[in-house]
Coordinates of N, CA and C in Angstrom, one line a residue:
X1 N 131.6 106.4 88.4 CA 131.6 107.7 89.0 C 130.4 107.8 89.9
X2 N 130.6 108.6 91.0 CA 129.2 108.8 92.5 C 128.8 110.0 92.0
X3 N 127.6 110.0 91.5 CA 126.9 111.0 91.5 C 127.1 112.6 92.7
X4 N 126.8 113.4 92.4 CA 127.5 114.1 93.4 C 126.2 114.5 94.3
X5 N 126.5 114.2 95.6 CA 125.4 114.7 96.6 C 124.5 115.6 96.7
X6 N 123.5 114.6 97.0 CA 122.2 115.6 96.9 C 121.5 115.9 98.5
X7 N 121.9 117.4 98.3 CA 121.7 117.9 100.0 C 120.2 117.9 100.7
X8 N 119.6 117.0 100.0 CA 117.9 116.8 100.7 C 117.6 115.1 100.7
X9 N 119.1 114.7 100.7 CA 119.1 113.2 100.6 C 120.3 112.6 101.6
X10 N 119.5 112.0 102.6 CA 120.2 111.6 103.8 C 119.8 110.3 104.6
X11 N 121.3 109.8 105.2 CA 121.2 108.0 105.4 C 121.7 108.1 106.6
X12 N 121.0 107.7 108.0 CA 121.2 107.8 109.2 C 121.6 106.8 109.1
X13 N 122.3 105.9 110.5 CA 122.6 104.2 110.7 C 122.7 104.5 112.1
X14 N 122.1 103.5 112.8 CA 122.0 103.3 114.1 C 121.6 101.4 114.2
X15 N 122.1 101.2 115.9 CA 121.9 99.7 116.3 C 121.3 99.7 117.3
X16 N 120.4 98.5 117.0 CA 119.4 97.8 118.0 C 119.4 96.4 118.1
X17 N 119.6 95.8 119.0 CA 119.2 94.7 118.8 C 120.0 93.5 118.3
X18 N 121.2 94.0 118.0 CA 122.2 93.8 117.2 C 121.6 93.4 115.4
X19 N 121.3 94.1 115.3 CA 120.2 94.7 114.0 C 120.5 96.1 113.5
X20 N 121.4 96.7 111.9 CA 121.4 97.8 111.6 C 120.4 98.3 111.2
X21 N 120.1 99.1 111.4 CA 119.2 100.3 110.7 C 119.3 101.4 110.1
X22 N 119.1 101.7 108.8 CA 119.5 102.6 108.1 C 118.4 103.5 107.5
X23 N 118.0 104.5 108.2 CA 116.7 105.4 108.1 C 117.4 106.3 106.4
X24 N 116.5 106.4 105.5 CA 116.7 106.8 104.3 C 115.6 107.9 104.0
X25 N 116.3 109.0 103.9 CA 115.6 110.3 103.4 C 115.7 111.2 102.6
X26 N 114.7 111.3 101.4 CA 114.7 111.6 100.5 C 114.6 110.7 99.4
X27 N 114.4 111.4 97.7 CA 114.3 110.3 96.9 C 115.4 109.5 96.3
X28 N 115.0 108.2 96.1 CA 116.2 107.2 96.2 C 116.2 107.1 94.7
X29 N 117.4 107.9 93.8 CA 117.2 108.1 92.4 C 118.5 107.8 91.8
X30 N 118.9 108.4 90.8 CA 120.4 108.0 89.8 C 121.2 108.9 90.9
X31 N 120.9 109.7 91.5 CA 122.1 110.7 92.1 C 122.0 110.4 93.7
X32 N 121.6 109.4 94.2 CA 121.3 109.0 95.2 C 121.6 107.5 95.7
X33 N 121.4 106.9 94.8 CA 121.9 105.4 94.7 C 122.7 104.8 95.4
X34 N 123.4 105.2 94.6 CA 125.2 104.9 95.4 C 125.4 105.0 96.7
X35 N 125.0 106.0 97.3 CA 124.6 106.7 98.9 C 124.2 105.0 99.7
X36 N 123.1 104.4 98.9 CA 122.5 103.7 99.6 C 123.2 102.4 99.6
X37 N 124.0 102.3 98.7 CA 124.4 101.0 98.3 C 126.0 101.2 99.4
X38 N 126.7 102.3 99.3 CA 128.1 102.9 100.0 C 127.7 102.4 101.7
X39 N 126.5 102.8 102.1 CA 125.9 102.9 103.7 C 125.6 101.5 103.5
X40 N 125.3 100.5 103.0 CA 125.2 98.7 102.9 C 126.4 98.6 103.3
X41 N 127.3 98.5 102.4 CA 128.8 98.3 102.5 C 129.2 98.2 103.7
X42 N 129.1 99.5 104.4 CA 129.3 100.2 105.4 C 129.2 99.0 106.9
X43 N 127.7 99.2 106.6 CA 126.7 98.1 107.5 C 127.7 96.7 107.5
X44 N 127.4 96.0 106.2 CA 127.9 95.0 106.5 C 129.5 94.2 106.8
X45 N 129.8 95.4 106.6 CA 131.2 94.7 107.5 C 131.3 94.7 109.4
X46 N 130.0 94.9 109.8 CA 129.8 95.4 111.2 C 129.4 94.0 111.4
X47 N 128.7 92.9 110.7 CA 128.1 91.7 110.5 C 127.0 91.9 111.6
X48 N 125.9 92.5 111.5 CA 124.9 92.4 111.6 C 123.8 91.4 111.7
X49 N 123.3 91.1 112.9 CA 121.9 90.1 112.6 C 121.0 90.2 111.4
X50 N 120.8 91.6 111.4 CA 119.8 91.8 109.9 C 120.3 93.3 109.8
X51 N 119.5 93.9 108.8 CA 119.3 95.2 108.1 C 117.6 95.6 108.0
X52 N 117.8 96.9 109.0 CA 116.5 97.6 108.7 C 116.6 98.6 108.0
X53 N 115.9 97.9 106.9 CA 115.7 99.5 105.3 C 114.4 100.5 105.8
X54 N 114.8 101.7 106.4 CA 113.4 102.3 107.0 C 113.8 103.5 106.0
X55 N 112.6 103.2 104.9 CA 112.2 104.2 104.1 C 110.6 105.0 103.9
X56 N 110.3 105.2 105.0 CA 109.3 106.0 105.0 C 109.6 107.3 105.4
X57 N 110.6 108.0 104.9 CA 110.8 109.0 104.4 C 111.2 109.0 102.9
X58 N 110.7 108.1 102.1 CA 111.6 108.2 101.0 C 110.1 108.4 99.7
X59 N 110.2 109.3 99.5 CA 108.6 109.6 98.6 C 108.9 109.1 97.0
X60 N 109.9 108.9 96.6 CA 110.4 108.7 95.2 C 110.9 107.7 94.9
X61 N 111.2 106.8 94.1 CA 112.3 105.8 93.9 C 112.5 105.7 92.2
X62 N 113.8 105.8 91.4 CA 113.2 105.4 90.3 C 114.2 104.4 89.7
X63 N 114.6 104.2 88.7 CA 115.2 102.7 88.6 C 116.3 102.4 89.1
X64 N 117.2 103.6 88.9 CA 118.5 103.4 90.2 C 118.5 102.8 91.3
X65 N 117.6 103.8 92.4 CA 117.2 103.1 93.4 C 116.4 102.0 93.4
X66 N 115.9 101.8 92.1 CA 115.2 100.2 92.4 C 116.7 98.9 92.1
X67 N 117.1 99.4 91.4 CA 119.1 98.6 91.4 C 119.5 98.5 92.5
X68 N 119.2 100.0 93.5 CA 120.1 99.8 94.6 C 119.4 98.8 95.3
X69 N 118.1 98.9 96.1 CA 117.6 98.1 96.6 C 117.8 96.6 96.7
X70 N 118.1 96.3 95.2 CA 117.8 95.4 95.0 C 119.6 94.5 95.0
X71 N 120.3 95.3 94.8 CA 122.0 95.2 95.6 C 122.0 94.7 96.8
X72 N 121.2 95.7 97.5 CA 121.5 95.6 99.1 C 121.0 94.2 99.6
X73 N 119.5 94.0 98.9 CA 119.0 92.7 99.6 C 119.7 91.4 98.7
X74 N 120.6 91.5 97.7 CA 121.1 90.4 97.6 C 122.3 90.2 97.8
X75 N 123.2 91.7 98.3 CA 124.7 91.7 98.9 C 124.6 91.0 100.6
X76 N 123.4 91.3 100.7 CA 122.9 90.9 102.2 C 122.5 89.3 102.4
X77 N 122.0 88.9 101.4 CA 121.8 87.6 101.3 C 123.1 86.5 101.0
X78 N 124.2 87.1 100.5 CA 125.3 86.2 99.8 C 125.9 86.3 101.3
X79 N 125.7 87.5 101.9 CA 126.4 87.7 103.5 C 125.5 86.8 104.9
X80 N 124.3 86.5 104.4 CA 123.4 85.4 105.3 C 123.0 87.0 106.2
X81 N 123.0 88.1 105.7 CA 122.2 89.0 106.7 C 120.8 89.7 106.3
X82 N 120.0 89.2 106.5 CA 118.3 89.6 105.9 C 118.0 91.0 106.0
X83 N 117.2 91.2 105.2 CA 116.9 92.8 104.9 C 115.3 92.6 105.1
X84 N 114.9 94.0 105.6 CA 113.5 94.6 106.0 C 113.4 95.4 105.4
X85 N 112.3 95.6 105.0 CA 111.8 96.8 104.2 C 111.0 97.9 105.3
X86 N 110.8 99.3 105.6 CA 109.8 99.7 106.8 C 109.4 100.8 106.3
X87 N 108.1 101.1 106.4 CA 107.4 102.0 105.9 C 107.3 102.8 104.2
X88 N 107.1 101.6 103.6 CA 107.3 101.7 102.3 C 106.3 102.8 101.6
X89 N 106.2 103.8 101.3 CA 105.3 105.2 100.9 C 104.4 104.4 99.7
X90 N 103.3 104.2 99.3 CA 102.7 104.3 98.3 C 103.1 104.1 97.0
X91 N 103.7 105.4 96.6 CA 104.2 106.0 95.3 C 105.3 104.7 95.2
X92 N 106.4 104.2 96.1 CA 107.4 103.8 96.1 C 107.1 101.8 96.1
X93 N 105.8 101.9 96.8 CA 105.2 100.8 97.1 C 104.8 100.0 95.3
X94 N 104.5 101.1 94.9 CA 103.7 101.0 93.4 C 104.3 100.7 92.2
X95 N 106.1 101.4 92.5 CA 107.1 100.9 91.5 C 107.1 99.8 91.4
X96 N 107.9 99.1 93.4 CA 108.0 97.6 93.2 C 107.1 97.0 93.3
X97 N 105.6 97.1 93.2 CA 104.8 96.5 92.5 C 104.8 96.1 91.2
X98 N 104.7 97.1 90.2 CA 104.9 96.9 88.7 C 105.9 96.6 88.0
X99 N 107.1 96.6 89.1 CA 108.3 95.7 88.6 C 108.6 94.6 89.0
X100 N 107.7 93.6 90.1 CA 107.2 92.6 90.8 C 108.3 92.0 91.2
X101 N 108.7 93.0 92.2 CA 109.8 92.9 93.0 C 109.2 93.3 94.4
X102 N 107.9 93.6 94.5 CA 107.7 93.6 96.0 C 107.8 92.5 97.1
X103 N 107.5 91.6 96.3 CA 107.2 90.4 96.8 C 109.1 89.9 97.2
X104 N 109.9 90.5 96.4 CA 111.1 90.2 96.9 C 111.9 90.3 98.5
X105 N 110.8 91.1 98.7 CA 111.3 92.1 100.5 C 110.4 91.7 101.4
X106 N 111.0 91.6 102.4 CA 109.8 91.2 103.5 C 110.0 92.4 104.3
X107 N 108.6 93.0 104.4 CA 107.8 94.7 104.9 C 107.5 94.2 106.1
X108 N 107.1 95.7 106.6 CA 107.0 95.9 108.0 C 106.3 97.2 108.2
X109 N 105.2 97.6 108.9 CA 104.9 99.4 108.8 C 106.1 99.5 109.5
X110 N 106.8 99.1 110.9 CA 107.5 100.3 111.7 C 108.5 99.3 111.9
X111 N 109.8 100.1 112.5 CA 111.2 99.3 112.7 C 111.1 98.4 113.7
X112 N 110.0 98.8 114.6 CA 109.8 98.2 116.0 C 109.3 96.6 115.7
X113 N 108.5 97.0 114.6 CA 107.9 95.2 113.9 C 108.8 94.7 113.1
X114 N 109.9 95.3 112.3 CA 110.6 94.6 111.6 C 112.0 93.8 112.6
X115 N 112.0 94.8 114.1 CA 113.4 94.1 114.5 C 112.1 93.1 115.5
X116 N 110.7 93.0 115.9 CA 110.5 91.9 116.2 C 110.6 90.8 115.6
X117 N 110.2 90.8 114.2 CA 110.3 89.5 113.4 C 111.5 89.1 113.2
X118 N 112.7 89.9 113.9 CA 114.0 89.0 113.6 C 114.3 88.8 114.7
X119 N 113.5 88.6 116.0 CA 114.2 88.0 117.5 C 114.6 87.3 117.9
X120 N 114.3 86.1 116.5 CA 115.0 84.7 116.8 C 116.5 84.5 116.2
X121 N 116.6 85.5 115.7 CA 118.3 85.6 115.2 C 118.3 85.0 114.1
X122 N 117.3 84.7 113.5 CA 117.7 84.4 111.8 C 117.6 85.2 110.9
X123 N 117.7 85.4 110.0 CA 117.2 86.4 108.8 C 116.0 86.9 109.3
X124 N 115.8 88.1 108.5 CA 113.9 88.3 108.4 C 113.4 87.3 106.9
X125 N 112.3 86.7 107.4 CA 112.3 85.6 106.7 C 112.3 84.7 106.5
X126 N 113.0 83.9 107.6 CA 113.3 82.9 107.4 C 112.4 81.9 107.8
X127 N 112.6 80.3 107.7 CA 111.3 79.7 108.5 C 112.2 79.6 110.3

């Protein structure tokens, strides 16, 4: 069952670069999740160079959204499309710290640095 929408919780998608970007606002929680994981979906049937996760608007995350996250960069990975992390808030920064999954994402402060590091058309990440 999708949690039912939460009206201070919103998922833009735009292209650059031939690179999605999916600007996320608000907190990424049990009633929100889905949202995030639905807008992946979405994304990757467009087959995308990469995926820009720009959550610096997103002040909260709690274990849902640490699931979803953690969906997207490995539904993205079975699909060979790399995920960015952008503007990670502190508070949100500090979860995937202590669940030592930060290190799982490769960050970026701004989308402008995360679609540089994918110029060469491979994943973000890659060698």
């Amino acid at each position: 069952m999708i949690p039912p929408a939460n009206p201070a919780f919103d998922i833009r998608s735009r292209y650059e670069r031939e690179r999605a970007i999916l600007t996320v606002t608000g907190d990424l929680d049990r009633g929100t999740a889905e949202r995030l994981k639905a807008a992946a979906r979405t994304v990757w049937k467009t087959e995308p160079a990469g995926l820009v996760l720009d959550l610096s608007a997103v002040p909260f995350c709690d274990s849902a959204g640490l699931s979803a996250l953690v969906y997207v960069l490995r539904g993205g990975q079975a699909l060979d499309i790399g995920l960015a992390l952008v503007g990670i808030e502190p508070r949100v920064e500090r979860i995937l710290s202590l669940t030592r999954l930060l290190s799982a994402f490769d960050r970026y402060p701004s989308v402008t640095e995360a679609l540089d590091a994918g110029e060469d058309g491979q994943p973000f990440g890659a060698p």
